[in-house]
Coordinates of C-alpha atoms and ligand atoms in Angstrom, one line a residue:
X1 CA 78.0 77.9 85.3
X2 CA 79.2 77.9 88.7
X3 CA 81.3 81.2 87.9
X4 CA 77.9 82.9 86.7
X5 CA 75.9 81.9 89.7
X6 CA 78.8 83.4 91.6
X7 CA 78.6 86.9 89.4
X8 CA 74.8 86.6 90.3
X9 CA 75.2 86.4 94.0
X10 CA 77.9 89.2 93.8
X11 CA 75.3 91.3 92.1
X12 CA 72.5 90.9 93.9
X13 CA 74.7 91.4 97.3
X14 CA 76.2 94.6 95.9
X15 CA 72.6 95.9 94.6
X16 CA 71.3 95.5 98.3
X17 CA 74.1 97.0 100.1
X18 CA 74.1 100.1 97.8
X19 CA 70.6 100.7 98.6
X20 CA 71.1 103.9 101.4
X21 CA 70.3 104.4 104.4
X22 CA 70.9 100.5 105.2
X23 CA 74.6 100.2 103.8
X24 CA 76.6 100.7 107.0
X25 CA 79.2 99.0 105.1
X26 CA 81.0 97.8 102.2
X27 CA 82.1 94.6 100.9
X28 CA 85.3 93.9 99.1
X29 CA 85.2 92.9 95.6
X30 CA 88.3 92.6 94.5
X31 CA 91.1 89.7 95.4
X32 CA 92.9 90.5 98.7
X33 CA 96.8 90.8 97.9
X34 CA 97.7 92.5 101.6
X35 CA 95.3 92.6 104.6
X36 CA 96.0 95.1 107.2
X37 CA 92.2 95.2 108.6
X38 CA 92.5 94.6 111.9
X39 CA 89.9 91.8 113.3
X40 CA 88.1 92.5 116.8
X41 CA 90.1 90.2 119.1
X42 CA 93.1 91.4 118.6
X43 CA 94.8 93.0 121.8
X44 CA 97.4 96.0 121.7
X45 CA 100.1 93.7 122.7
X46 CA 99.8 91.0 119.5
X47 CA 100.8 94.0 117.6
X48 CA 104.6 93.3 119.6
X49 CA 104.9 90.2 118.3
X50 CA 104.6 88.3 114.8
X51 CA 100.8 89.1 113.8
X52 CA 100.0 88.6 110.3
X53 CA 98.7 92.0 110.1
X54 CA 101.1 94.2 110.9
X55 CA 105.0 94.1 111.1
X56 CA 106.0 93.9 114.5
X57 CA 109.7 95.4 114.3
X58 CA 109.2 98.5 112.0
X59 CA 108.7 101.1 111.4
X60 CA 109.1 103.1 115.7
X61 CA 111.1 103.9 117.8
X62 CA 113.3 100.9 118.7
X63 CA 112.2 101.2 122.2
X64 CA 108.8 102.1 122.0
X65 CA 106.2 99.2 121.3
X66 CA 103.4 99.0 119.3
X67 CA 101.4 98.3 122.2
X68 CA 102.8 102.2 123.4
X69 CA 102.1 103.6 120.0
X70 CA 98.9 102.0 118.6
X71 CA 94.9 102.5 120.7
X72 CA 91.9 100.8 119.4
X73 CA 89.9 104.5 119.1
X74 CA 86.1 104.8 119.9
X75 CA 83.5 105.4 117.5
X76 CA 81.9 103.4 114.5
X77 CA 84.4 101.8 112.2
X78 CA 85.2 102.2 108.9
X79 CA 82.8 101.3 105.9
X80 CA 85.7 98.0 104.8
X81 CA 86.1 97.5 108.7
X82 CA 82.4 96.5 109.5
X83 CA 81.6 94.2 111.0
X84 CA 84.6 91.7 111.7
X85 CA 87.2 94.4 111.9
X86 CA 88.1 98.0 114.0
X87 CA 90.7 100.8 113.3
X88 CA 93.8 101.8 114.8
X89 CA 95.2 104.8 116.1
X90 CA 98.7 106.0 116.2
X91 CA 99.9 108.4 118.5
X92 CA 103.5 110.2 117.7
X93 CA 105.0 112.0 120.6
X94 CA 108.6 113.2 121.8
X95 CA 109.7 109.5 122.0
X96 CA 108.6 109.4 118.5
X97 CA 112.7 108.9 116.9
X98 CA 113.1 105.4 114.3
X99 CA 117.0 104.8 114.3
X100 CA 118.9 108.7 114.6
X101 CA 116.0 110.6 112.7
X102 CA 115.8 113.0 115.4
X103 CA 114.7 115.4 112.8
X104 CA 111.3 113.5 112.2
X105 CA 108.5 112.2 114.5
X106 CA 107.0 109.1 113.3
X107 CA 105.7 105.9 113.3
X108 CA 104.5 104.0 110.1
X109 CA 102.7 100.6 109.8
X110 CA 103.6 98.2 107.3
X111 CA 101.8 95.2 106.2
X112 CA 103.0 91.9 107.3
X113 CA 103.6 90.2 104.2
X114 CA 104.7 92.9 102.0
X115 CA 108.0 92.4 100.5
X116 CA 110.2 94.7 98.5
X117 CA 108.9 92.7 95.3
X118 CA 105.8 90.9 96.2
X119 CA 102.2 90.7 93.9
X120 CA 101.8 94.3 94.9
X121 CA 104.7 95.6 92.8
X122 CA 103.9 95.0 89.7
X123 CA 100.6 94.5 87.8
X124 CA 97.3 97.1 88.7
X125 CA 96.8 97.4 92.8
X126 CA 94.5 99.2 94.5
X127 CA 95.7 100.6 98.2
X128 CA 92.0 101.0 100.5
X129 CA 92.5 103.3 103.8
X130 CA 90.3 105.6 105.8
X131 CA 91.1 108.2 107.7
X132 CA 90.1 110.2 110.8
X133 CA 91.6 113.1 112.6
X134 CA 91.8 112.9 116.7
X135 CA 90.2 116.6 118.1
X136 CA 91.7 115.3 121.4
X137 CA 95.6 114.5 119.7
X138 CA 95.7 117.5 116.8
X139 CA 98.3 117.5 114.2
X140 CA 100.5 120.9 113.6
X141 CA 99.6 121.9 110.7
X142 CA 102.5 124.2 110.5
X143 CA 104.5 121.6 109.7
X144 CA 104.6 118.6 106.7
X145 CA 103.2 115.2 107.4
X146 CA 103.3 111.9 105.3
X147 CA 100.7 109.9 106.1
X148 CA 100.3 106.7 103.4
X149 CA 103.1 106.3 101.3
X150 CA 104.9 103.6 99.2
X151 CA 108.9 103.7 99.4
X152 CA 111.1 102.2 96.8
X153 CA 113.0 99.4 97.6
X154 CA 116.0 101.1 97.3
X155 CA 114.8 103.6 99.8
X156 CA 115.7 106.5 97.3
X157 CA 112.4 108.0 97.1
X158 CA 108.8 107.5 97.2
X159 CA 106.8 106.5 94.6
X160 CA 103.7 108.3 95.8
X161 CA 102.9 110.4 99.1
X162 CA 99.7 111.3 101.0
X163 CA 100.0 114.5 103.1
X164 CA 98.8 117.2 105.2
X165 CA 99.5 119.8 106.3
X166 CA 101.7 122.6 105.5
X167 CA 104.4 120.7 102.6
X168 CA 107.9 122.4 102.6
X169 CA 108.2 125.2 100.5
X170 CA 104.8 126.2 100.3
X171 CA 103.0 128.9 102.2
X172 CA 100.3 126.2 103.3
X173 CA 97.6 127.9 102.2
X174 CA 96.2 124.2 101.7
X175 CA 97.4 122.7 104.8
X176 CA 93.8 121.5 105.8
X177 CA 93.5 119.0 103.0
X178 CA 94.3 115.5 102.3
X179 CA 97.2 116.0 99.6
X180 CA 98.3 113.1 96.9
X181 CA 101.8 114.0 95.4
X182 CA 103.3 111.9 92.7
X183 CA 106.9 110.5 92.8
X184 CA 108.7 114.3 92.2
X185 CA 106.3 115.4 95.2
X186 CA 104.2 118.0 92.8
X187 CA 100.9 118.2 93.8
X188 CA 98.1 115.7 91.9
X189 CA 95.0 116.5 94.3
X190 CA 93.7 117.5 97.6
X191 CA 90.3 117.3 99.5
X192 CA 89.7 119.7 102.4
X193 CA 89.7 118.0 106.0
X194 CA 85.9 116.8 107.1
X195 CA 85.8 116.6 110.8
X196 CA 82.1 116.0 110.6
X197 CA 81.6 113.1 108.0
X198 CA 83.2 110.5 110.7
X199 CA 86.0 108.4 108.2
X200 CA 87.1 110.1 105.1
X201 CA 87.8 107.0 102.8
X202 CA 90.6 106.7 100.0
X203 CA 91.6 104.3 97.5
X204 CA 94.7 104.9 95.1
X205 CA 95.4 103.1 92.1
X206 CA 98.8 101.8 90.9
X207 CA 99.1 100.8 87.4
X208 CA 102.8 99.7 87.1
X209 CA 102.2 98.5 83.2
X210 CA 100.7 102.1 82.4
X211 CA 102.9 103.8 85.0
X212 CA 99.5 105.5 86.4
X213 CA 97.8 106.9 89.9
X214 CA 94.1 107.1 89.9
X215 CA 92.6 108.5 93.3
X216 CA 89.1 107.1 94.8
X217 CA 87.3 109.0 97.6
X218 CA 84.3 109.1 99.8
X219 CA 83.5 110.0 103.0
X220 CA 81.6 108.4 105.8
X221 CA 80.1 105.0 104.3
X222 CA 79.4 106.6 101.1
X223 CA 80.7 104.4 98.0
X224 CA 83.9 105.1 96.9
X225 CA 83.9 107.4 93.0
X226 CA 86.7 108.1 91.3
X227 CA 87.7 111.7 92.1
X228 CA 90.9 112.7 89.9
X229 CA 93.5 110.7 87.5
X230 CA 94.8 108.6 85.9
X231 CA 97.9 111.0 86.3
X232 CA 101.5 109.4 84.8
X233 CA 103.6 108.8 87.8
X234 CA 106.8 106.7 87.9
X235 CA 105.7 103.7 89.7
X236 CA 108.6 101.6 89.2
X237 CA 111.2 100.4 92.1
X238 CA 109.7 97.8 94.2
X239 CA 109.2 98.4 97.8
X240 CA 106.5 98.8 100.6
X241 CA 103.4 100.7 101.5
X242 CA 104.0 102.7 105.2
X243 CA 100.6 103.7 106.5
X244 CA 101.4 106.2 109.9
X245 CA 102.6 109.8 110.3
X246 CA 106.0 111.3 109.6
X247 CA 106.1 114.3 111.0
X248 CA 108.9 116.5 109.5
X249 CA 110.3 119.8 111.1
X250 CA 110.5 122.9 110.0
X251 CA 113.0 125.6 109.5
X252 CA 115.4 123.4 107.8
X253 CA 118.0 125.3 105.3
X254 CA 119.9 124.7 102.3
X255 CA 121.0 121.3 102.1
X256 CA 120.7 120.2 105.4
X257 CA 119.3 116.8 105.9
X258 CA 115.8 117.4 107.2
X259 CA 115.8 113.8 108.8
X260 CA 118.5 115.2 110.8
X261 CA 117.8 118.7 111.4
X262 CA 115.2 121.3 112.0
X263 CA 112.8 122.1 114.5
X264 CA 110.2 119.6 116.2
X265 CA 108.4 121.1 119.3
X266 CA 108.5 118.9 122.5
X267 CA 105.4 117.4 124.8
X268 CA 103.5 117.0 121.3
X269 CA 101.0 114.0 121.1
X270 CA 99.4 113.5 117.9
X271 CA 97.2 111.3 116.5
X272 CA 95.0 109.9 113.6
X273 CA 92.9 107.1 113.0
X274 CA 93.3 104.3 110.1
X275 CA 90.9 101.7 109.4
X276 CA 90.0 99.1 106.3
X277 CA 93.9 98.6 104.9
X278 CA 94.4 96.3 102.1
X279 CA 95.7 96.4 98.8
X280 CA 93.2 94.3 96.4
X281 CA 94.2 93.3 92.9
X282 CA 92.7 95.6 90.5
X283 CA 93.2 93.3 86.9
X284 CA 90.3 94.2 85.2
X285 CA 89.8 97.3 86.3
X286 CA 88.6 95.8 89.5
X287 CA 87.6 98.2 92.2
X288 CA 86.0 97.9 95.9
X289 CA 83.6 100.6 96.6
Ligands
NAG301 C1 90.6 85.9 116.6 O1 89.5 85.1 116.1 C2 89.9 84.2 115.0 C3 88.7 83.6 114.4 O2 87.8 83.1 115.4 C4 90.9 83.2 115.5 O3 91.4 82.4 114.5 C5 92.2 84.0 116.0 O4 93.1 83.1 116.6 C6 91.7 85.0 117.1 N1 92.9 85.9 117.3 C7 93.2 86.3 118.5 C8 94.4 87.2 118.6 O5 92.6 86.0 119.5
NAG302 C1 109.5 91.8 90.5 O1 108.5 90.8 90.2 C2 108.0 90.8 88.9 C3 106.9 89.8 88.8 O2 107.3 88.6 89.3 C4 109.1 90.6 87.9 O3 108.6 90.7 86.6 C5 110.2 91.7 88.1 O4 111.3 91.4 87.3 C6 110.7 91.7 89.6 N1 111.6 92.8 89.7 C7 112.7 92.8 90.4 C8 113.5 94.1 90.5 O5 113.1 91.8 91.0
NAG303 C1 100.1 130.7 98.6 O1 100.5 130.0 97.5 C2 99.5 129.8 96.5 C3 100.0 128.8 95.5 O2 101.3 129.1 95.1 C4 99.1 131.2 95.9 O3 98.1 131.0 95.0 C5 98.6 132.0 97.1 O4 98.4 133.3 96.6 C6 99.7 132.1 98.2 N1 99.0 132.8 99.3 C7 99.6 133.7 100.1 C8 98.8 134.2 101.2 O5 100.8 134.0 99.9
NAG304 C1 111.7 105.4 86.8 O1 112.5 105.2 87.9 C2 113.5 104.3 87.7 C3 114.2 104.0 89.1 O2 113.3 103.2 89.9 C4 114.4 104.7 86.6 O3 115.4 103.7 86.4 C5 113.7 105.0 85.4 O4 114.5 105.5 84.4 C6 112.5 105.9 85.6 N1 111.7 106.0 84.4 C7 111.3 107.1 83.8 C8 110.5 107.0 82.6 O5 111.7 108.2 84.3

């Protein structure tokens, strides 16, 4: 009984704040596995020490704080972040160097509790982010950038990759789009950039039983619809999601190791915004919208 009048409420709550112009946000339906929403009173500097959120140690430059790299940036929030939480912003510059990668410029977020074999590696998960570009901090689209990922445990690939601009080997004829690549880094979908919808909002789908991606997307506070997939993907291996920017260079040849090599311009600074992170269990075809 109990369970029904909970359904009701659920209902009723969902019917109201899908009514436009009021729904300024969005509730999550589904459970919470991760939570990387980031609530109002945090300061820069709790992101340097054990948070909850976020890990403290990687994924930077060893000598380059969160509290360097991350900004709390202006504007309205994300549709998952209102009204307890706010976004983050990243900023990569020439400092920008985790461990010898001096062929990269990055920083990447993980969440705190995810392990290399935690609830969110096996099962059906669905990873929430939303995403702004900084007219102030542009990227280079000249070169490839991962921006959401999920790397194996074994750190031998990447099960899945979100991107922009222009991806090795290509002519970058579609470097203005948000890109989804599958494990073997071929091209599933893309959505142009939106500089004027405020957030553009993602949700990705990991079905490890059915070895699947399905891709959710919005913009602004608009409710999340499914906008390509399911697409078979190799979704096994374990690991972590890395939400941040890995800048790779460019003219890199033959075999060379591109985390090594290559050209990165200097006095860059770069930066995009994230807001509502979680992974939510999706059993039962459970979404958040
Ligand atoms: C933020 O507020 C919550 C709830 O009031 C509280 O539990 C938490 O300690 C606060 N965190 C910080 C970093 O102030
Ligand atoms: C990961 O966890 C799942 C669920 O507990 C388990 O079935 C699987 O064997 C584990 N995989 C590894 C590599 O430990
Ligand atoms: C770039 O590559 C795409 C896809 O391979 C191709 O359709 C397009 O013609 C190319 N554009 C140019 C300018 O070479
Ligand atoms: C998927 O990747 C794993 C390595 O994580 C490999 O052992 C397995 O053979 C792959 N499965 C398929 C169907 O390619």
């Amino acid at each position: 009984m109990l369970f029904f009048v909970v359904l009701l409420v659920l209902a009723l709550t969902s019917a109201s704040l899908a009514a436009p112009p009021s729904n300024r946000f969005a509730r999550v339906t589904c459970p919470i596995l991760l939570d990387g929403r980031v609530p109002k009173n945090f300061s820069l500097e709790a992101f340097d020490r054990p948070n909850g959120i976020f890990n403290p140690d990687f994924v930077r430059a060893e000598d380059v704080p969160w509290s360097q790299i991350l900004e709390f940036p202006d504007g309205p929030a994300s549709k998952f972040d209102v009204p307890l939480y706010r976004p983050v912003e990243g900023t990569i510059d020439d400092r920008s160097i985790f461990q010898n990668q001096v062929g990269f410029r990055r920083y990447g977020l993980q969440f705190a509790n995810d392990k290399a074999n935690d609830t969110t590696d096996s099962g059906v998960v669905t990873l929430h982010w939303s995403i702004k570009l900084d007219e102030e901090k542009k990227l280079d689209l000249s070169h490839e950038y991962l921006m959401v990922w999920h790397e194996a445990a074994d750190f031998s690939t990447n099960q899945f990759n979100f991107n922009t601009g222009t991806r090795i080997g290509t002519n970058g004829t579609d470097r203005r789009t948000w890109q989804l690549l599958d494990r073997n880094s071929k091209l599933l979908w893309s959505v142009p950039h939106d500089k004027n919808c405020g957030w553009q909002n993602f949700a990705l789908t990991l079905d490890y039983v059915r070895n699947t991606l399905t891709i959710y997307y919005s913009k602004g506070t608009s409710p999340l619809k499914k906008a390509a997939g399911p697409f078979s993907n190799n979704n096994s291996g374990g690991g972590q999601f890395q939400m941040g920017m890995l800048k790779k260079p460019t003219g890199v040849t033959g075999s060379a190791d591109i985390s090594k090599n290559g050209f990165q311009p200097t006095g860059i600074k770069e930066a995009v915004a994230y807001g509502g992170l979680f992974v939510e269990s999706s059993a039962g075809g459970c979404v958040s919208k």
